PDB file of C-alpha atoms and ligand atoms in Angstrom:
ATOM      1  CA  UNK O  28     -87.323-111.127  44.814  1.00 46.00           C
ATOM      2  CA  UNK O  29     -86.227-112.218  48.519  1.00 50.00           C
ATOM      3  CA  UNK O  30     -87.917-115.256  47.625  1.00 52.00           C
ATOM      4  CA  UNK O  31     -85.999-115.926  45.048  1.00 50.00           C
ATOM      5  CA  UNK O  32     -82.810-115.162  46.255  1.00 50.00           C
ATOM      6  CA  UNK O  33     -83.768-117.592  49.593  1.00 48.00           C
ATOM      7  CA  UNK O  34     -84.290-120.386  47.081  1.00 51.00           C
ATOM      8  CA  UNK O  35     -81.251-119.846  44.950  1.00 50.00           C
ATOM      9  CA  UNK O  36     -79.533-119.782  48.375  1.00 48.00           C
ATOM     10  CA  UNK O  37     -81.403-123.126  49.466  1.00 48.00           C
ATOM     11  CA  UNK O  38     -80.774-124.460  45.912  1.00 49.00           C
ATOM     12  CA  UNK O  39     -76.614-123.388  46.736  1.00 48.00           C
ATOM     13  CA  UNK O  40     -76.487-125.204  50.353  1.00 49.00           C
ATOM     14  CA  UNK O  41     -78.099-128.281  48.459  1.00 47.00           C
ATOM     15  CA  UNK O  42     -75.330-128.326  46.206  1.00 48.00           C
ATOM     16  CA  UNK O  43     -73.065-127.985  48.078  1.00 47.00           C
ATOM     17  CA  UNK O  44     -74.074-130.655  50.403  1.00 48.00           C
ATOM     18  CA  UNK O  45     -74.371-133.234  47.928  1.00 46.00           C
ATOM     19  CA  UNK O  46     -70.837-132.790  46.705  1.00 46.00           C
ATOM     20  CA  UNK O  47     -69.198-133.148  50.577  1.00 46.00           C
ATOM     21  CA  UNK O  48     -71.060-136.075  50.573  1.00 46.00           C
ATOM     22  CA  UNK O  49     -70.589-137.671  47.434  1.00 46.00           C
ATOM     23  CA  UNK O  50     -66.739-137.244  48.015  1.00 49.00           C
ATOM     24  CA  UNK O  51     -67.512-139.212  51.181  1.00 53.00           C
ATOM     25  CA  UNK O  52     -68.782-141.658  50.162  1.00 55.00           C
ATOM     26  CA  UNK O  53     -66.335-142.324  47.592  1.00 69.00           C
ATOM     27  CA  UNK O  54     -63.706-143.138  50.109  1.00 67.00           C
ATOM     28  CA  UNK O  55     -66.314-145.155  52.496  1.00 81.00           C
ATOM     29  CA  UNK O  56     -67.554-147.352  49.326  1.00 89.00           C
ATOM     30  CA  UNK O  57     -64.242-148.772  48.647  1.00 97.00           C
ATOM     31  CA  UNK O  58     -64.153-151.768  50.207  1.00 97.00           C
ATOM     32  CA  UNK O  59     -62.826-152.063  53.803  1.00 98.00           C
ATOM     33  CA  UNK O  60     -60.224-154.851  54.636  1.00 98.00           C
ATOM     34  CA  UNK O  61     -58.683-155.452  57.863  1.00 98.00           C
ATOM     35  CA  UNK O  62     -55.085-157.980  57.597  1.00 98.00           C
ATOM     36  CA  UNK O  63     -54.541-159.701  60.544  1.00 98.00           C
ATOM     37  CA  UNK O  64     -50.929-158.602  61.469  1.00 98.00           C
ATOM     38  CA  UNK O  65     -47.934-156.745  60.180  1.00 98.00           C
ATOM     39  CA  UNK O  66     -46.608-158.459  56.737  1.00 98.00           C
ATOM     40  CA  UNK O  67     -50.080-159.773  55.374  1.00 98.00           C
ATOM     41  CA  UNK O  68     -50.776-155.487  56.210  1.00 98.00           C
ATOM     42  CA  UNK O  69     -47.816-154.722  54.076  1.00 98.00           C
ATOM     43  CA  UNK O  70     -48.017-157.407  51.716  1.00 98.00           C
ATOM     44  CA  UNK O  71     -51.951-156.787  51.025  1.00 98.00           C
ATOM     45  CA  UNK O  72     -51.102-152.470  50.746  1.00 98.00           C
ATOM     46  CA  UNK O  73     -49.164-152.987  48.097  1.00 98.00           C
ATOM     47  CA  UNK O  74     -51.568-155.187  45.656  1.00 98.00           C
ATOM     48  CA  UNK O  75     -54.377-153.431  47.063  1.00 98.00           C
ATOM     49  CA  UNK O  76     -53.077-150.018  45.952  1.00 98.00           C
ATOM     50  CA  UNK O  77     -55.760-147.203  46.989  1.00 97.00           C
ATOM     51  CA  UNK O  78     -58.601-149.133  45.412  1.00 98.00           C
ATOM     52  CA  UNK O  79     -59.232-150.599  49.079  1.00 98.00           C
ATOM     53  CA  UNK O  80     -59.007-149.447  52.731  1.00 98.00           C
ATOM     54  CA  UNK O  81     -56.193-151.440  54.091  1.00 98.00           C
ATOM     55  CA  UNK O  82     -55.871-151.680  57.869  1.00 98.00           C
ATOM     56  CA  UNK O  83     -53.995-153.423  60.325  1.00 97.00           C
ATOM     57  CA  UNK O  84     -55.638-155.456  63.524  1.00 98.00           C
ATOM     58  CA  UNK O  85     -52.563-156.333  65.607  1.00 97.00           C
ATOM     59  CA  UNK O  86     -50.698-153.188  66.621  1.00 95.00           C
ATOM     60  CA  UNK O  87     -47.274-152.708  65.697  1.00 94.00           C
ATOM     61  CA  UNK O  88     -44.426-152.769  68.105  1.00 92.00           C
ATOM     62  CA  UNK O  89     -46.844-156.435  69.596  1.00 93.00           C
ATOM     63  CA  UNK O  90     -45.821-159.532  68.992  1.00 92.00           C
ATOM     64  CA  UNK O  91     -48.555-161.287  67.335  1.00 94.00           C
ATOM     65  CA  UNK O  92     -47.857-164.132  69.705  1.00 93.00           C
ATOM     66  CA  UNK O  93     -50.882-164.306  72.515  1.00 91.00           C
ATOM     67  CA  UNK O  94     -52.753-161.034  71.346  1.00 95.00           C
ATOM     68  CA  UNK O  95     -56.322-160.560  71.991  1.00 96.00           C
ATOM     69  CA  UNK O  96     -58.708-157.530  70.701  1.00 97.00           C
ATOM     70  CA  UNK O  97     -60.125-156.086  73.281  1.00 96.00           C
ATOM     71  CA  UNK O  98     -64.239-154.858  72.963  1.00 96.00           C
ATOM     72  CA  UNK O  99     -63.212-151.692  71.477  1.00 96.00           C
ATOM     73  CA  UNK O 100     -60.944-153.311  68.675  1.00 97.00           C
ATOM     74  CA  UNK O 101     -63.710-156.310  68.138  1.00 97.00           C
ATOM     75  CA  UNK O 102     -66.076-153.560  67.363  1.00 96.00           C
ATOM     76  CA  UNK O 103     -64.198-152.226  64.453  1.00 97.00           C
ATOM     77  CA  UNK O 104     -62.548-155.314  63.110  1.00 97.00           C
ATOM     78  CA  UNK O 105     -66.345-156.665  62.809  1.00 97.00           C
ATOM     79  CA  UNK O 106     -67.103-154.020  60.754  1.00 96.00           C
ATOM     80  CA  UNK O 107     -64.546-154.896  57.759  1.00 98.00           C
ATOM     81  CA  UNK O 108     -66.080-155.794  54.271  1.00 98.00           C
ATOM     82  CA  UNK O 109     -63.350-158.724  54.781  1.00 98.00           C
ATOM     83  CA  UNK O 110     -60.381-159.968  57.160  1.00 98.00           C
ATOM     84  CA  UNK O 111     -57.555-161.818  55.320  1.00 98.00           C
ATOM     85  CA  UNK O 112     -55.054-163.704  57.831  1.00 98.00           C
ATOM     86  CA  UNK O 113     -52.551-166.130  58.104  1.00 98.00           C
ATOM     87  CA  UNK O 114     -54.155-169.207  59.509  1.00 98.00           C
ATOM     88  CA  UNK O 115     -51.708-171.901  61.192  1.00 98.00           C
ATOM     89  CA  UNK O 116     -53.261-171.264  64.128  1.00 96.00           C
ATOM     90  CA  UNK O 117     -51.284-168.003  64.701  1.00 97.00           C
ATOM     91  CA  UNK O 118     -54.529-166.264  65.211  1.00 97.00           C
ATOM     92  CA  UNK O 119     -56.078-168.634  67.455  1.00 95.00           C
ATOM     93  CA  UNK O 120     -58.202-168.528  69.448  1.00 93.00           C
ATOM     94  CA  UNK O 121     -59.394-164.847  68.747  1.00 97.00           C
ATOM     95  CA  UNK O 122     -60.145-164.977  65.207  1.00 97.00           C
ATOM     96  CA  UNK O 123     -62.887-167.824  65.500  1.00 97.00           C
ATOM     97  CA  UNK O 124     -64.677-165.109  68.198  1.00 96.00           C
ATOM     98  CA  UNK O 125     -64.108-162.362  65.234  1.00 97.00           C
ATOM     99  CA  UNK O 126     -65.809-164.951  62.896  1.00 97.00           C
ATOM    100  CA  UNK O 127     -68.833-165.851  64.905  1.00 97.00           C
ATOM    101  CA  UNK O 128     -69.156-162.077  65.652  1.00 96.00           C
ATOM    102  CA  UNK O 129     -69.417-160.879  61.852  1.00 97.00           C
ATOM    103  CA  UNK O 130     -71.254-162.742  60.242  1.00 96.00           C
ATOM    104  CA  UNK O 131     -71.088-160.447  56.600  1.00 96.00           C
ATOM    105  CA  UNK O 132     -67.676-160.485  57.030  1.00 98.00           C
ATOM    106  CA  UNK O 133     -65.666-162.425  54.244  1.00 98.00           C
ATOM    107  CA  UNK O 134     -62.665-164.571  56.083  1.00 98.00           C
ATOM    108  CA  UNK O 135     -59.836-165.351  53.698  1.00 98.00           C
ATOM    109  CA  UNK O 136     -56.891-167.378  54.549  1.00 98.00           C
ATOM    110  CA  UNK O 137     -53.266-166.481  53.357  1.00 98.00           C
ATOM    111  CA  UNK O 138     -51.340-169.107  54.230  1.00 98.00           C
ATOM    112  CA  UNK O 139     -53.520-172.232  52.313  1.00 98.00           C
ATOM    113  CA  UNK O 140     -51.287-174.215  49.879  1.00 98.00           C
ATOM    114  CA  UNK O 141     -48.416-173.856  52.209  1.00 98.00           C
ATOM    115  CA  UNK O 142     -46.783-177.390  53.813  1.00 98.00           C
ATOM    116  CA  UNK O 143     -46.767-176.156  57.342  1.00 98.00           C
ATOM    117  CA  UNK O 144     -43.970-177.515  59.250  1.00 98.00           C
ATOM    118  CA  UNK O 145     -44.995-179.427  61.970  1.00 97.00           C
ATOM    119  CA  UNK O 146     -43.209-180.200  65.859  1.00 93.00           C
ATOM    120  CA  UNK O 147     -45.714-183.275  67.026  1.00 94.00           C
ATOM    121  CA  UNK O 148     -49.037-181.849  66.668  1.00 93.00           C
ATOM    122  CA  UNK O 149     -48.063-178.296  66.648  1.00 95.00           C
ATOM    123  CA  UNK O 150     -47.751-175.787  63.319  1.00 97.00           C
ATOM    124  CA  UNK O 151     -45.105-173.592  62.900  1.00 98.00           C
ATOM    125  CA  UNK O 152     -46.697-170.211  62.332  1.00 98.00           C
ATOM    126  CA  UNK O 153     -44.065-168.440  60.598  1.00 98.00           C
ATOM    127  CA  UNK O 154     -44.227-168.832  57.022  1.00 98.00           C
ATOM    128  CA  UNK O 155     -43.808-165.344  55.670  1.00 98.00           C
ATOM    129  CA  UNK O 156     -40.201-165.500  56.653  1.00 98.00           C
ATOM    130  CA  UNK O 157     -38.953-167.285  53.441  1.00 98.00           C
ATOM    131  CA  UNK O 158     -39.208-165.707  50.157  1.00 98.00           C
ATOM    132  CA  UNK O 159     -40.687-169.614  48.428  1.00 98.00           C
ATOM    133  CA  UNK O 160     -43.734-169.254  51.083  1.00 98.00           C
ATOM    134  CA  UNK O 161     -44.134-165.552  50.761  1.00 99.00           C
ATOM    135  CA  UNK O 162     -44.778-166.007  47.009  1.00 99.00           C
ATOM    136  CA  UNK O 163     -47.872-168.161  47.961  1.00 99.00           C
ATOM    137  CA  UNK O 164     -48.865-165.820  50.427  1.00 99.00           C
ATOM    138  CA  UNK O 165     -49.379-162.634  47.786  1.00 99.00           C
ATOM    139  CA  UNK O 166     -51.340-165.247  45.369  1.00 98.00           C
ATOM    140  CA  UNK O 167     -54.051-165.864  48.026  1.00 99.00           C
ATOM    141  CA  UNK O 168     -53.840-162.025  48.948  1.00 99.00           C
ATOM    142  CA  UNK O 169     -53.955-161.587  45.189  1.00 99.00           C
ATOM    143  CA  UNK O 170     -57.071-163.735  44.733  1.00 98.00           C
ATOM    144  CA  UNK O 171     -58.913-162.645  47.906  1.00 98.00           C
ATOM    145  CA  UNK O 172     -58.843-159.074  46.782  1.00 98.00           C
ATOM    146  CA  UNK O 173     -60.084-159.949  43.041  1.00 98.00           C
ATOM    147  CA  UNK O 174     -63.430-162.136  45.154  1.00 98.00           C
ATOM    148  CA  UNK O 175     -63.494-158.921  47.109  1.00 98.00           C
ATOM    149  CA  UNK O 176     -63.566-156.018  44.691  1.00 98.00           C
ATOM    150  CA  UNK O 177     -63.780-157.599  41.112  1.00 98.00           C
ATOM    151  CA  UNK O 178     -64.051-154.140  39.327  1.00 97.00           C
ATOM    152  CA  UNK O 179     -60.838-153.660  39.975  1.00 98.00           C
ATOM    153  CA  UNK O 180     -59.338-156.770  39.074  1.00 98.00           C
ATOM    154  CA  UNK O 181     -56.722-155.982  36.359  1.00 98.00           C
ATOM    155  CA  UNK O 182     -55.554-153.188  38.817  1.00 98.00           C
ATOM    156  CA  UNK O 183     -54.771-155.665  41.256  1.00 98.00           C
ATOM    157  CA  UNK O 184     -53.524-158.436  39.330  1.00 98.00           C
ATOM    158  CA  UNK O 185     -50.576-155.647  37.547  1.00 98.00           C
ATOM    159  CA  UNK O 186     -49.655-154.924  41.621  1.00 98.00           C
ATOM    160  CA  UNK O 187     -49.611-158.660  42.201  1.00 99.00           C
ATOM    161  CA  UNK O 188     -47.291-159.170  39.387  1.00 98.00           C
ATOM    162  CA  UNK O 189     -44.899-156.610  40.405  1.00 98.00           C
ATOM    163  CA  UNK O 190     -44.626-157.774  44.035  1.00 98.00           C
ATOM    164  CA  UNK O 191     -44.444-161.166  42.497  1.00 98.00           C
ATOM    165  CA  UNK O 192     -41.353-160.317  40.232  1.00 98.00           C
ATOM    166  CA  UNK O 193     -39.975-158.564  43.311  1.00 98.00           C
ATOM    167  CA  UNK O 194     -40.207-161.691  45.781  1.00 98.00           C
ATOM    168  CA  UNK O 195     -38.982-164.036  42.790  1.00 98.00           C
ATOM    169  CA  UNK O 196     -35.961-162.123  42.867  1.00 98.00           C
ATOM    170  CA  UNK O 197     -35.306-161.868  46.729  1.00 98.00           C
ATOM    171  CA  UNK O 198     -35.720-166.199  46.522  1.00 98.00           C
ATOM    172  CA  UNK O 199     -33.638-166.074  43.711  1.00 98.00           C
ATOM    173  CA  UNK O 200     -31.002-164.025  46.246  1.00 98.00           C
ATOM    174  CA  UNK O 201     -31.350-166.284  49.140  1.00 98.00           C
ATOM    175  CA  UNK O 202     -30.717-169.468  47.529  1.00 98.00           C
ATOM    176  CA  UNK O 203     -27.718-167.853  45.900  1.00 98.00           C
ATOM    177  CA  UNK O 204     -26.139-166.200  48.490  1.00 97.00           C
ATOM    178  CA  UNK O 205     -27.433-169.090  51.309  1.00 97.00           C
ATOM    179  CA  UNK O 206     -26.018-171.608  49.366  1.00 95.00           C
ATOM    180  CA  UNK O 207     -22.719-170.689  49.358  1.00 93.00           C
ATOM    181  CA  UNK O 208     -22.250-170.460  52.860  1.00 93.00           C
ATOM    182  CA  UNK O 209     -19.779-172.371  54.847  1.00 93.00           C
ATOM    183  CA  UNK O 210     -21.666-173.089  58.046  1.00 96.00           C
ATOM    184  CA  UNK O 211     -25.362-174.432  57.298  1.00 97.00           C
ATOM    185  CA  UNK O 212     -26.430-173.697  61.229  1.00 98.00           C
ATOM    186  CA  UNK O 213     -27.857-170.796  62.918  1.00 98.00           C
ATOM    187  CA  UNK O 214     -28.513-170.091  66.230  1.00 98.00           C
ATOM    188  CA  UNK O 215     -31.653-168.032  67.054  1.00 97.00           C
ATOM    189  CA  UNK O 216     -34.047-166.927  70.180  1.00 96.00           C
ATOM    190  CA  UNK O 217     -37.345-168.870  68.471  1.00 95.00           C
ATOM    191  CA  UNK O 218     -38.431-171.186  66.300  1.00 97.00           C
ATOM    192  CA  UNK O 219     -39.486-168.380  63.613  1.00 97.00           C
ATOM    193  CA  UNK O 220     -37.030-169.180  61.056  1.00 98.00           C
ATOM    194  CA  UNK O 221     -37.619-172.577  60.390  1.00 98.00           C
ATOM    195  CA  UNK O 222     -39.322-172.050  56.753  1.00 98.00           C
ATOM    196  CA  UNK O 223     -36.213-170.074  55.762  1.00 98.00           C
ATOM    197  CA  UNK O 224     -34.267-172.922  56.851  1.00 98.00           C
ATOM    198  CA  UNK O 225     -36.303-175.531  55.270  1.00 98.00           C
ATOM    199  CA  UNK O 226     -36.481-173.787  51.983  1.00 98.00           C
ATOM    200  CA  UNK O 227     -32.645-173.089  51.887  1.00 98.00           C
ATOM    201  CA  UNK O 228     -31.296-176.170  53.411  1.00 97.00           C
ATOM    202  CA  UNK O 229     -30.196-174.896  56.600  1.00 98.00           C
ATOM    203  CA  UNK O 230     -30.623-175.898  60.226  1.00 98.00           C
ATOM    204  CA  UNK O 231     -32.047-173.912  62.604  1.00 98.00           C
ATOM    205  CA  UNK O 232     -31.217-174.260  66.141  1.00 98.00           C
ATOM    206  CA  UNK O 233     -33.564-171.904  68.320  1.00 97.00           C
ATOM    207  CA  UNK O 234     -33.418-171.703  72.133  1.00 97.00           C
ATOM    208  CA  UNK O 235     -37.352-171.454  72.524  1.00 95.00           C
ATOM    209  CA  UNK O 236     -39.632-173.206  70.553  1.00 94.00           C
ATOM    210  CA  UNK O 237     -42.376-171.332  68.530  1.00 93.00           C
ATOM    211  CA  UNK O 238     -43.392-168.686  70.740  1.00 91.00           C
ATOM    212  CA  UNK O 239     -41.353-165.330  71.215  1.00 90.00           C
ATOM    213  CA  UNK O 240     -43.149-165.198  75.156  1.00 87.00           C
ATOM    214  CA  UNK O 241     -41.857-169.042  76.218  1.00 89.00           C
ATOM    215  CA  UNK O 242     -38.869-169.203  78.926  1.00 91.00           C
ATOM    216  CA  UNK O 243     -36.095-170.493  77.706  1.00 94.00           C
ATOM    217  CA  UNK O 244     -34.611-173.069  80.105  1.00 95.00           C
ATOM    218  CA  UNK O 245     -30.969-173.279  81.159  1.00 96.00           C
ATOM    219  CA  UNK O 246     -30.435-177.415  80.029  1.00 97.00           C
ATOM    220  CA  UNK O 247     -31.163-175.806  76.455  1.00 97.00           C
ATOM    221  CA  UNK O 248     -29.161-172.880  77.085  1.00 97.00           C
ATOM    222  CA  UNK O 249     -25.889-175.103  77.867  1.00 97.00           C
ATOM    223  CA  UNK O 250     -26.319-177.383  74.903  1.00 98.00           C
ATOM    224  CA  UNK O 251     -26.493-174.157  72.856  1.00 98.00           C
ATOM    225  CA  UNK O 252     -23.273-173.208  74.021  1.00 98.00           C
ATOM    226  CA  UNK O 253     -21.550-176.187  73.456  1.00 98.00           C
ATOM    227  CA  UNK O 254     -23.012-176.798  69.585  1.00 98.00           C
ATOM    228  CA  UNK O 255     -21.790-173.327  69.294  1.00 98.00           C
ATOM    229  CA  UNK O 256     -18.290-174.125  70.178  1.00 97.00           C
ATOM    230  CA  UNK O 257     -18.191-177.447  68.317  1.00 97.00           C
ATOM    231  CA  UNK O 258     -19.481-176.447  65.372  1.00 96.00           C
ATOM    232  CA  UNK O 259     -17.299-172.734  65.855  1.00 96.00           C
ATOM    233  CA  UNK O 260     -20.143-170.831  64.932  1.00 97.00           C
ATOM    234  CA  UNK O 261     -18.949-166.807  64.964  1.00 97.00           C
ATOM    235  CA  UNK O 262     -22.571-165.587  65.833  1.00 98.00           C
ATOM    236  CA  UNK O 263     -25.746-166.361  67.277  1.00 97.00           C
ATOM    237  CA  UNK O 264     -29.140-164.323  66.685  1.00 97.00           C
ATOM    238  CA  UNK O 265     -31.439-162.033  69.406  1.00 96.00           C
ATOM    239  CA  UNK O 266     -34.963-160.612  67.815  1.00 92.00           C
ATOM    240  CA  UNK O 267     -35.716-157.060  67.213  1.00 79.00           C
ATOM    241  CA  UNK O 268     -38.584-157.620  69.680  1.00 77.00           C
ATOM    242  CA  UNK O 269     -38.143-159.903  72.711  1.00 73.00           C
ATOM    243  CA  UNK O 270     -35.865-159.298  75.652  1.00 73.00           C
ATOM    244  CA  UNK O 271     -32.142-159.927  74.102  1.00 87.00           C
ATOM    245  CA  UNK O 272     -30.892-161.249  77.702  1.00 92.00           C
ATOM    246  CA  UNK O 273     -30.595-164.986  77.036  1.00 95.00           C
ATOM    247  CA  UNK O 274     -29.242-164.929  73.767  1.00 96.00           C
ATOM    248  CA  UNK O 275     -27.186-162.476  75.272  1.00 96.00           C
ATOM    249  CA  UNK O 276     -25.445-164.503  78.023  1.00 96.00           C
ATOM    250  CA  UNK O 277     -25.123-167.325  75.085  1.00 97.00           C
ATOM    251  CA  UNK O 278     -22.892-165.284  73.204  1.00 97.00           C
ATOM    252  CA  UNK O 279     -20.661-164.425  76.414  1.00 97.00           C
ATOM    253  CA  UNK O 280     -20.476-168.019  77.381  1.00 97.00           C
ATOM    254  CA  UNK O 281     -19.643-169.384  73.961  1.00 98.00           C
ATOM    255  CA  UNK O 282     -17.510-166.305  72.394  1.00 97.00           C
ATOM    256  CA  UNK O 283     -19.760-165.651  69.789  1.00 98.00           C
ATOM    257  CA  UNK O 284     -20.707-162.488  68.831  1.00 97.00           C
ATOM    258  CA  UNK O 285     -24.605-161.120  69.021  1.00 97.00           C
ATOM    259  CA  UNK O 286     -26.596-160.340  65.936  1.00 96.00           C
ATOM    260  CA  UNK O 287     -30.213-159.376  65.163  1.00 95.00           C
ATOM    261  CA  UNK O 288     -32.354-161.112  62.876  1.00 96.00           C
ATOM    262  CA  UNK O 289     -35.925-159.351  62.567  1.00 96.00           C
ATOM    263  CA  UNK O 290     -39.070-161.890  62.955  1.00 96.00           C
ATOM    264  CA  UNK O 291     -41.191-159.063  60.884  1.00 97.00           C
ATOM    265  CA  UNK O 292     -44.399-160.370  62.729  1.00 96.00           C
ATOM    266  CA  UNK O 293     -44.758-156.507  63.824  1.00 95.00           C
ATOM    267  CA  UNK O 294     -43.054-153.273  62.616  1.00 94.00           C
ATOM    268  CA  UNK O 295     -41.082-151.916  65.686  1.00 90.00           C
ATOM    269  CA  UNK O 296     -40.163-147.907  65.859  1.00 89.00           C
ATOM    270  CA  UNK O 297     -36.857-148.213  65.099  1.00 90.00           C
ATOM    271  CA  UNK O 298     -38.522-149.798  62.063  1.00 94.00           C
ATOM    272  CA  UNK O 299     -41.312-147.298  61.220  1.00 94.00           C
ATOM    273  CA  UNK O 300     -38.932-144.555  61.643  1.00 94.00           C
ATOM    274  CA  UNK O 301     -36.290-145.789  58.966  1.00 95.00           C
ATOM    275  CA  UNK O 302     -39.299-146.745  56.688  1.00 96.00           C
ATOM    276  CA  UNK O 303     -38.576-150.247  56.589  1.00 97.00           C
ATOM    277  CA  UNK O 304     -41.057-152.576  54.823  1.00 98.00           C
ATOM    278  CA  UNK O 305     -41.031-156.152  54.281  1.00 98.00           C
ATOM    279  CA  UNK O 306     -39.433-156.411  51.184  1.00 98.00           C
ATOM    280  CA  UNK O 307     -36.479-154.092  52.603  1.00 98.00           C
ATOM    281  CA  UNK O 308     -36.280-156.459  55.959  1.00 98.00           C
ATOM    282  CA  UNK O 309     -36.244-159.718  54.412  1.00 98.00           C
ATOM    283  CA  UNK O 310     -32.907-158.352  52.499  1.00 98.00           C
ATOM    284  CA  UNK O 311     -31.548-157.050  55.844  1.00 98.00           C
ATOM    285  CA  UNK O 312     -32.047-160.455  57.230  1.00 98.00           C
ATOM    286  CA  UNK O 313     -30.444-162.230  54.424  1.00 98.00           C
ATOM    287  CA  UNK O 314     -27.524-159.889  54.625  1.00 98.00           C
ATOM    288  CA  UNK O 315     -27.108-160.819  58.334  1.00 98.00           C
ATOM    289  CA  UNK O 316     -27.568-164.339  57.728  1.00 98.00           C
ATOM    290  CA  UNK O 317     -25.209-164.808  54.788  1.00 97.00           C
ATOM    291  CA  UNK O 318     -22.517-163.036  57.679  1.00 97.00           C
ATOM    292  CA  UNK O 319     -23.245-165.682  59.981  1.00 97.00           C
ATOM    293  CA  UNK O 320     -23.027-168.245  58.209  1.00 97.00           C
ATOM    294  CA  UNK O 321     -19.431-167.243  56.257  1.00 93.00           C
TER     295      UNK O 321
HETATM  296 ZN1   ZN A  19     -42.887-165.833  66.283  1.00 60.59          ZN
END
């Protein structure tokens, strides 16, 4: 009889076992995919739905200018089923170490298809800033994730075409709204906007060139100043990230009035804790620049 009970007991534990780990592994065999920095994170989320493990490599609150993992983060970013990221040499150097590190990993680019705009030899790395390229962003996301988990393919193809519908609107918004504006020039910190004012036939005027981390030198500062007064421009742009100083004391010296425009390359607190997404701060940025340029 103890015997019996013993076994039944055994038989219980066994049971038991098997179920915590079958739930487990449910959640570890979805497929694990690590996006490169904040709006290919955001943008991937929502087509991925919870069919896939979404995570982020690049911190929020960083710039993605000039960040490096460190041993700790190259250990778990090696581990992903896949990596999608931008490409345009934004993630250069550190993604070709990532690559020759994990070699099972599948690399998928999100920015292919895109004309990059180009100063000499250098690519503007900014793309998801304008609606038009952010709509060929979500079909490489789109496609990478159908290559990556193709049993759930219609599942992620219905996200896609929501998020599509959604984007097609906000480009629908900015060339409205951006082509009735008065001024066609905008003043900002750096170069990040230049897709948005490609795509929308502006001009973009930026202190420092592609980078968020360059210096910004006072001969560039002055002729800011003066455009500004020629062309009586009512407000210039700082970032929601670097320092506001410069753009700042360009404001004071040409009476303009300071705005922020956000560079969505990273989600900053202020961000997180109104639960902005990228959908939600590409309209805030169109309402600030359609204010500018009035
Ligand atoms: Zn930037």
């Amino acid at each position: 009889m103890k015997k019996v009970v013993i076994t039944t007991l055994l038989i219980i534990a066994l049971v038991l076992n098997l179920t915590a780990c079958s739930s487990k592994t449910s959640e570890a065999s979805k497929p694990l995919v690590y996006a490169s920095f904040y709006p290919i994170y955001d943008l991937t989320s929502k087509i991925a739905g919870d069919k896939v493990v979404v995570k982020n490599i690049i911190p929020f609150n960083v710039s993605p200018h000039g960040w490096e993992p460190s041993a700790k983060e190259m250990a778990k970013i090696t581990k992903a089923n896949a990596i999608l990221y931008l490409g345009m040499t934004m993630e250069e150097p550190w993604i070709n170490k990532v690559k020759a590190s994990a070699p099972n990993t599948q690399f998928y680019e999100v920015s292919k298809g895109i004309e990059p705009i180009k100063k000499g030899n250098t690519i503007n790395p900014h793309p998801w800033l304008s609606p038009k390229e952010a709509l060929i962003m979500i079909k490489n996301i789109n496609e990478a994730l159908q290559k990556i988990d193709p049993s759930n393919k219609d599942y992620f193809e219905k996200n896609y075409q929501n998020l599509k519908a959604q984007l097609e609107n906000l480009d629908k918004q900015y060339s409205d709204e951006l082509s009735k504006a008065r001024l066609k020039t905008f003043v900002v910190f750096h170069s990040a906007f230049a897709y948005v004012a490609r795509d929308y036939e502006l001009n973009q005027e930026s202190l420092v060139g592609m980078s968020d981390e360059a210096e910004p030198s006072p001969a560039r500062m002055s002729e800011l100043v003066d455009l500004i007064k020629k062309e009586s421009i009512k407000y210039v742009f700082a970032e929601s990230l670097s320092a506001a100083k410069p753009m700042e004391a360009i404001a004071q010296e040409s009476g303009a009035t300071l705005l922020k425009l956000n560079t969505i390359g990273t989600l900053s607190q202020e961000d997180i804790d109104r639960k902005a997404d990228f959908l939600s701060l590409m309209k805030d940025n169109l309402g600030k620049l359609k204010k500018a340029l009035e």
